[in-house]
mmCIF file of C-alpha atoms in Angstrom:
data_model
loop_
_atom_site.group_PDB
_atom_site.id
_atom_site.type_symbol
_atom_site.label_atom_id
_atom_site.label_comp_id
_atom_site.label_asym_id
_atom_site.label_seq_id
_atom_site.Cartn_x
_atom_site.Cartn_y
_atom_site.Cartn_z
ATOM 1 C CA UNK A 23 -7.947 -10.135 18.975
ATOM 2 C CA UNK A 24 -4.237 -10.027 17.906
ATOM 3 C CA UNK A 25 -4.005 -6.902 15.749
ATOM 4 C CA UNK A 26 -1.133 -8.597 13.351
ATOM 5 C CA UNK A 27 -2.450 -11.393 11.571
ATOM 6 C CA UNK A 28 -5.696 -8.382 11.067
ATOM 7 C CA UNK A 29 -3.088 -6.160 9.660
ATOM 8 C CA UNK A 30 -1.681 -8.732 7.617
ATOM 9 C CA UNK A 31 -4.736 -9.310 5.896
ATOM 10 C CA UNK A 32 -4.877 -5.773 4.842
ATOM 11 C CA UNK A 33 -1.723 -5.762 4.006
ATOM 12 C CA UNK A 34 -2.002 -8.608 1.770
ATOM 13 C CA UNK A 35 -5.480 -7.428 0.370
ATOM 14 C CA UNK A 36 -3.574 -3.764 -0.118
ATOM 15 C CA UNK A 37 -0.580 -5.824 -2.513
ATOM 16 C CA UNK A 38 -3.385 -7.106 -4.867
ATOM 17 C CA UNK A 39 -5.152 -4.625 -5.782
ATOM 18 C CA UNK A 40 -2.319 -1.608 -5.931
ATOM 19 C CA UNK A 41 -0.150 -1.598 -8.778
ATOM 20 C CA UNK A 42 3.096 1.240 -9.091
ATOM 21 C CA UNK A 43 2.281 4.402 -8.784
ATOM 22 C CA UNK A 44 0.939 2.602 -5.469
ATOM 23 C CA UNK A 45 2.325 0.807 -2.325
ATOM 24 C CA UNK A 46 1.785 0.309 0.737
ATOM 25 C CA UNK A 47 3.704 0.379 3.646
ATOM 26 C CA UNK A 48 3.358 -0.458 7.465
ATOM 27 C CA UNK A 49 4.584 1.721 10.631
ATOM 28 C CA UNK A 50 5.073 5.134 8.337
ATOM 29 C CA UNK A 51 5.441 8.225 9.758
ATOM 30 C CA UNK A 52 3.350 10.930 8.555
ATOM 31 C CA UNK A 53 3.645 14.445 9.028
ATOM 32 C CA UNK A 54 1.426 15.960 11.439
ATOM 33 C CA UNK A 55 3.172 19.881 11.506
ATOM 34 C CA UNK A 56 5.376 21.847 9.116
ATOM 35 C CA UNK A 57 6.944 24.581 11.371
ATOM 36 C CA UNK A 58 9.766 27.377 10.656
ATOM 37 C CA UNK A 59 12.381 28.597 13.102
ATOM 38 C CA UNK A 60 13.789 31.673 14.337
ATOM 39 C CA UNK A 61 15.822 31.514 10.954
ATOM 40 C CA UNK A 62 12.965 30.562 8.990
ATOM 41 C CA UNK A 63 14.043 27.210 8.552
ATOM 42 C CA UNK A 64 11.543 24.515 7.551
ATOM 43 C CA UNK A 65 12.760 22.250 10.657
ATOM 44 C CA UNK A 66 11.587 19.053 9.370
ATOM 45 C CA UNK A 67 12.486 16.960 6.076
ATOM 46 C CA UNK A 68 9.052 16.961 3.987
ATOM 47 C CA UNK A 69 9.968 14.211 2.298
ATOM 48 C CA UNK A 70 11.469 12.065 5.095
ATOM 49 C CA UNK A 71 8.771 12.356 8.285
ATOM 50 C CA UNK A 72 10.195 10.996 11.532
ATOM 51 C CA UNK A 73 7.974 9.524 14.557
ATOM 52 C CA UNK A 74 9.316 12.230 17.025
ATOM 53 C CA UNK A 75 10.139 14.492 15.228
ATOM 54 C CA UNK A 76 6.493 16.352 14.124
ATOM 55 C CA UNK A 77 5.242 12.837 12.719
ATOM 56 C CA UNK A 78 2.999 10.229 13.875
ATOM 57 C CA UNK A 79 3.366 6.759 12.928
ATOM 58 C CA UNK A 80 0.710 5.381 11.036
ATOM 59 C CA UNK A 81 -0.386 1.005 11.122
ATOM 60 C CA UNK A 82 -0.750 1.131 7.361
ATOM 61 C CA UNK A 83 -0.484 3.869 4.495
ATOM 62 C CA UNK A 84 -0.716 3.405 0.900
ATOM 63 C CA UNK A 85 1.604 6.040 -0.920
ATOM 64 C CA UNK A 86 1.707 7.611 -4.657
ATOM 65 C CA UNK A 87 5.194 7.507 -6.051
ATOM 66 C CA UNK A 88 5.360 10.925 -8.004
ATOM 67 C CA UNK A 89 8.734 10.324 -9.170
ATOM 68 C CA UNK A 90 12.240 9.220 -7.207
ATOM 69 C CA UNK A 91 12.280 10.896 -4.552
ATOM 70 C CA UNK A 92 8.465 11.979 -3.610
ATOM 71 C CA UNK A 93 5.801 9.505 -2.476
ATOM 72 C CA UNK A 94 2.505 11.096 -1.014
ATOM 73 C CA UNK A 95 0.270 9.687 1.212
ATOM 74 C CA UNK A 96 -3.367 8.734 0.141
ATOM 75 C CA UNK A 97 -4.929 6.587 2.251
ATOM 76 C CA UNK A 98 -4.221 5.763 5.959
ATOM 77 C CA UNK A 99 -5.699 2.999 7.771
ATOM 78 C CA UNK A 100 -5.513 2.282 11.176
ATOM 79 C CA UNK A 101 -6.592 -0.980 13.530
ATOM 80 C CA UNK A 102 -7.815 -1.293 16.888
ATOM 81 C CA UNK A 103 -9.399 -4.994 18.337
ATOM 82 C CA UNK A 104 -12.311 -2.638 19.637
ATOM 83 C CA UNK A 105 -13.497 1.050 20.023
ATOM 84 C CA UNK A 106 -13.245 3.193 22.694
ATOM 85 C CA UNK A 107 -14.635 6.935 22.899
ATOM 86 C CA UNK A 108 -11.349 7.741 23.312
ATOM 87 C CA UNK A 109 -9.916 5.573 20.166
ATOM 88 C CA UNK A 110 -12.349 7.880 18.421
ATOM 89 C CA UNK A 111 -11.371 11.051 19.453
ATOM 90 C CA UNK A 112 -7.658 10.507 19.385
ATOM 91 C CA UNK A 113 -7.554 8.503 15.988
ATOM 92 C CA UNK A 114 -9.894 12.107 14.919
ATOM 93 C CA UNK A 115 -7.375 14.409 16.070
ATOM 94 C CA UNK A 116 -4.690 12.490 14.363
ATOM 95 C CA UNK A 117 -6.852 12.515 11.140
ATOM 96 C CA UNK A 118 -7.287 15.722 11.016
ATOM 97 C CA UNK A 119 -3.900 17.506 12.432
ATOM 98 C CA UNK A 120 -2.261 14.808 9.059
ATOM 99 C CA UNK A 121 -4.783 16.196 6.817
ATOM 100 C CA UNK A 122 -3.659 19.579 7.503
ATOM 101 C CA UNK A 123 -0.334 18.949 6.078
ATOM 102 C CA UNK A 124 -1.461 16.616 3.337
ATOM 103 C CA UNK A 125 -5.025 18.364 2.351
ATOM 104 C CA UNK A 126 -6.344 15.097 0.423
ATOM 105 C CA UNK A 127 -5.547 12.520 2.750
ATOM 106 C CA UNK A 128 -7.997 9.739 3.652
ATOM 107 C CA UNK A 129 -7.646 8.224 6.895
ATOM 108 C CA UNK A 130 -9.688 5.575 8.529
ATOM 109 C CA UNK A 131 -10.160 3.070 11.111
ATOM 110 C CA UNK A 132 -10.448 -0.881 10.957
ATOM 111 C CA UNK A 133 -12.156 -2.539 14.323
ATOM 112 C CA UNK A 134 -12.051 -6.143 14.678
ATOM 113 C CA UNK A 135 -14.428 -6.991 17.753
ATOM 114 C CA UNK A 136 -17.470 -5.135 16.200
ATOM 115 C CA UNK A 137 -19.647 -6.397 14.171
ATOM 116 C CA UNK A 138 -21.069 -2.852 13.161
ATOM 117 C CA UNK A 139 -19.634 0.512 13.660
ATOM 118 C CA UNK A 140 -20.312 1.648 17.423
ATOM 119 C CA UNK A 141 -22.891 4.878 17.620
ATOM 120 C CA UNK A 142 -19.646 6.225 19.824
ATOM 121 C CA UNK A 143 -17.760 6.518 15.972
ATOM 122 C CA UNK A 144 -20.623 8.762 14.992
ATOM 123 C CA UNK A 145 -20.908 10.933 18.212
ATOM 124 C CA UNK A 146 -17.373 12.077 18.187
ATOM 125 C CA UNK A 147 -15.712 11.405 14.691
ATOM 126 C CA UNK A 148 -14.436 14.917 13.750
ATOM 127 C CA UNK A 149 -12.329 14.301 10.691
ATOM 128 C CA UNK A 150 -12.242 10.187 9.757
ATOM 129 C CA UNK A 151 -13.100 9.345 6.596
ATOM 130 C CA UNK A 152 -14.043 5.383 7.182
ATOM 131 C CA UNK A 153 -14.761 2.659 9.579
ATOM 132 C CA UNK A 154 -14.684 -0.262 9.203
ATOM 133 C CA UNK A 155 -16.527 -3.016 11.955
ATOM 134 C CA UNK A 156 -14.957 -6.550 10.140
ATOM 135 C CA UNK A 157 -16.654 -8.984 12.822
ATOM 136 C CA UNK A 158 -19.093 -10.006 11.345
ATOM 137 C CA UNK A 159 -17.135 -10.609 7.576
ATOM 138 C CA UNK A 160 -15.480 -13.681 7.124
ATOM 139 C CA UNK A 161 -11.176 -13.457 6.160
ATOM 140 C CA UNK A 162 -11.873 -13.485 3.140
ATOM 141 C CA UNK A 163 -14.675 -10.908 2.669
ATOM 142 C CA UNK A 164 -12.624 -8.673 4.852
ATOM 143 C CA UNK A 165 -10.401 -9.271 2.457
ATOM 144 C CA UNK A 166 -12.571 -8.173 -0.451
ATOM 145 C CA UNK A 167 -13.569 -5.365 1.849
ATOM 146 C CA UNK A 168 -10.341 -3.692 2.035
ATOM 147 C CA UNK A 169 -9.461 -4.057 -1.236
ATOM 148 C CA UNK A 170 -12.370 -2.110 -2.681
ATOM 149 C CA UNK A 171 -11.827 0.446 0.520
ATOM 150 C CA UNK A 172 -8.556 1.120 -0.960
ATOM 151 C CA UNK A 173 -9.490 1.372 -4.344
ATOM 152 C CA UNK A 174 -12.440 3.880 -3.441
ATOM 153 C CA UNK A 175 -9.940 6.029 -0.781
ATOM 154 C CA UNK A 176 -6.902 6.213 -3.238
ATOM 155 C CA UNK A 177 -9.638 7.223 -6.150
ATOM 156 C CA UNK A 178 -11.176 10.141 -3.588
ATOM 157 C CA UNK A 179 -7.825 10.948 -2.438
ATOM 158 C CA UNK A 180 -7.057 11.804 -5.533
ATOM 159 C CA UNK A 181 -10.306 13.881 -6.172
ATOM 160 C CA UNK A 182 -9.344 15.324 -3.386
ATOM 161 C CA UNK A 183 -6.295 16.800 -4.658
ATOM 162 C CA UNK A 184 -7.311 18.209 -7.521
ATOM 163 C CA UNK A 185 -9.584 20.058 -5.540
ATOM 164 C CA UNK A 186 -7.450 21.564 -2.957
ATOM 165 C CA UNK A 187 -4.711 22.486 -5.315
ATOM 166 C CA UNK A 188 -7.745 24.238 -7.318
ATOM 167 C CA UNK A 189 -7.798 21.921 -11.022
ATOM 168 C CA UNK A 190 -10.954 20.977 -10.714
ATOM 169 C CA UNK A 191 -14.096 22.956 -9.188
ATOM 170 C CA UNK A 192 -16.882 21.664 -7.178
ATOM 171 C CA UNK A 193 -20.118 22.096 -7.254
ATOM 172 C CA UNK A 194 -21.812 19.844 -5.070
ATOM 173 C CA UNK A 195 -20.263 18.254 -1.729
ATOM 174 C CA UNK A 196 -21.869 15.262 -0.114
ATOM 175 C CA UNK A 197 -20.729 12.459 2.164
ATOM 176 C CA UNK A 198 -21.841 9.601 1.538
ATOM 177 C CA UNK A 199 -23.176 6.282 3.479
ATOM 178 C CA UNK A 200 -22.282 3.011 1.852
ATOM 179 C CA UNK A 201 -24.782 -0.101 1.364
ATOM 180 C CA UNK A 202 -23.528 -3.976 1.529
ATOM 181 C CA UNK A 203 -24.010 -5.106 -2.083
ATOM 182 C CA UNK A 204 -25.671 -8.362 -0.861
ATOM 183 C CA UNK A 205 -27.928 -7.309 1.559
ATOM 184 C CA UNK A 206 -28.920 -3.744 1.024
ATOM 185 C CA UNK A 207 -27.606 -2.487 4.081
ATOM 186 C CA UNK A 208 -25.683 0.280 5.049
ATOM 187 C CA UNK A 209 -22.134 -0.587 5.336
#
């Protein structure tokens, strides 16, 4: 499978459904460290990640515009034709070293060979938040299926933030497993 006209379907499902504050972009850099030098130095521009430069580049990231010169990441989403073991683990370690800078950050994979996610996701996910296996939906369901994704991420994302900046308390935590509308299934 050819992972740009698959990327260009979320792309294009991302554009409907996210309105300013929101965008998306593809091949951003996120931050993956924040370190300080001998001088204590931030060495790194928060607000201007670099692939190189303590960044990785992400496929596709929708960002929050907080005003003219901040936009924060909510929702990462990342493609690969099929799954390895090793997709899984390195895509995890990406997750989670990201979500160490940016505490509220939702990242996730999109496989287009599978036609359900592999057991493999499961066994040695560490810190994903999604997966999605779009063989077996149609373009334009995957379509459909994106564009609630990204609704749902960007609307935990921002849960998420009020949580780890400390506005709003929790009480209960739960993951949660996701059934096909139509079918009854799990997702």
């Amino acid at each position: 499978m050819d992972e740009d006209p698959f990327v260009a379907t979320a792309m294009s499902a991302a554009e409907e459904v996210l309105a300013p504050p929101l965008s998306i972009q593809r091949g951003a850099s996120l931050l993956y460290q924040v370190t300080v030098d001998n001088r204590l130095q931030i060495r790194v521009d928060p607000k201007k990640p670099m692939r190189g430069q303590s960044a990785f580049q992400t496929d596709l990231c929708v960002f929050e515009t907080l005003d003219a010169e901040t936009k924060i990441p909510r929702v990462v989403l990342e493609f690969k034709p099929g799954l390895s073991t090793h997709d899984v683990i390195v895509y995890s370690a990406k997750a989670r070293k990201h979500k160490q800078i940016y505490p509220y950050l939702r990242y996730g994979l999109v496989i287009g060979n599978e036609a359900k996610v592999p057991g493999k996701f499961f066994t040695h996910n560490e810190a994903l938040d999604f997966c999605v296996a779009s063989a077996s939906y149609k373009s334009n369901r995957l379509h459909e299926i994106i564009a609630r994704l990204l609704k749902a991420e960007v609307q935990a994302s921002r849960q998420l933030e009020k949580v780890a900046f400390g506005s709003t308390p929790v009480h209960v935590y739960r993951s949660e497993v996701v059934l096909d509308e139509g079918t009854g299934k799990v997702v």
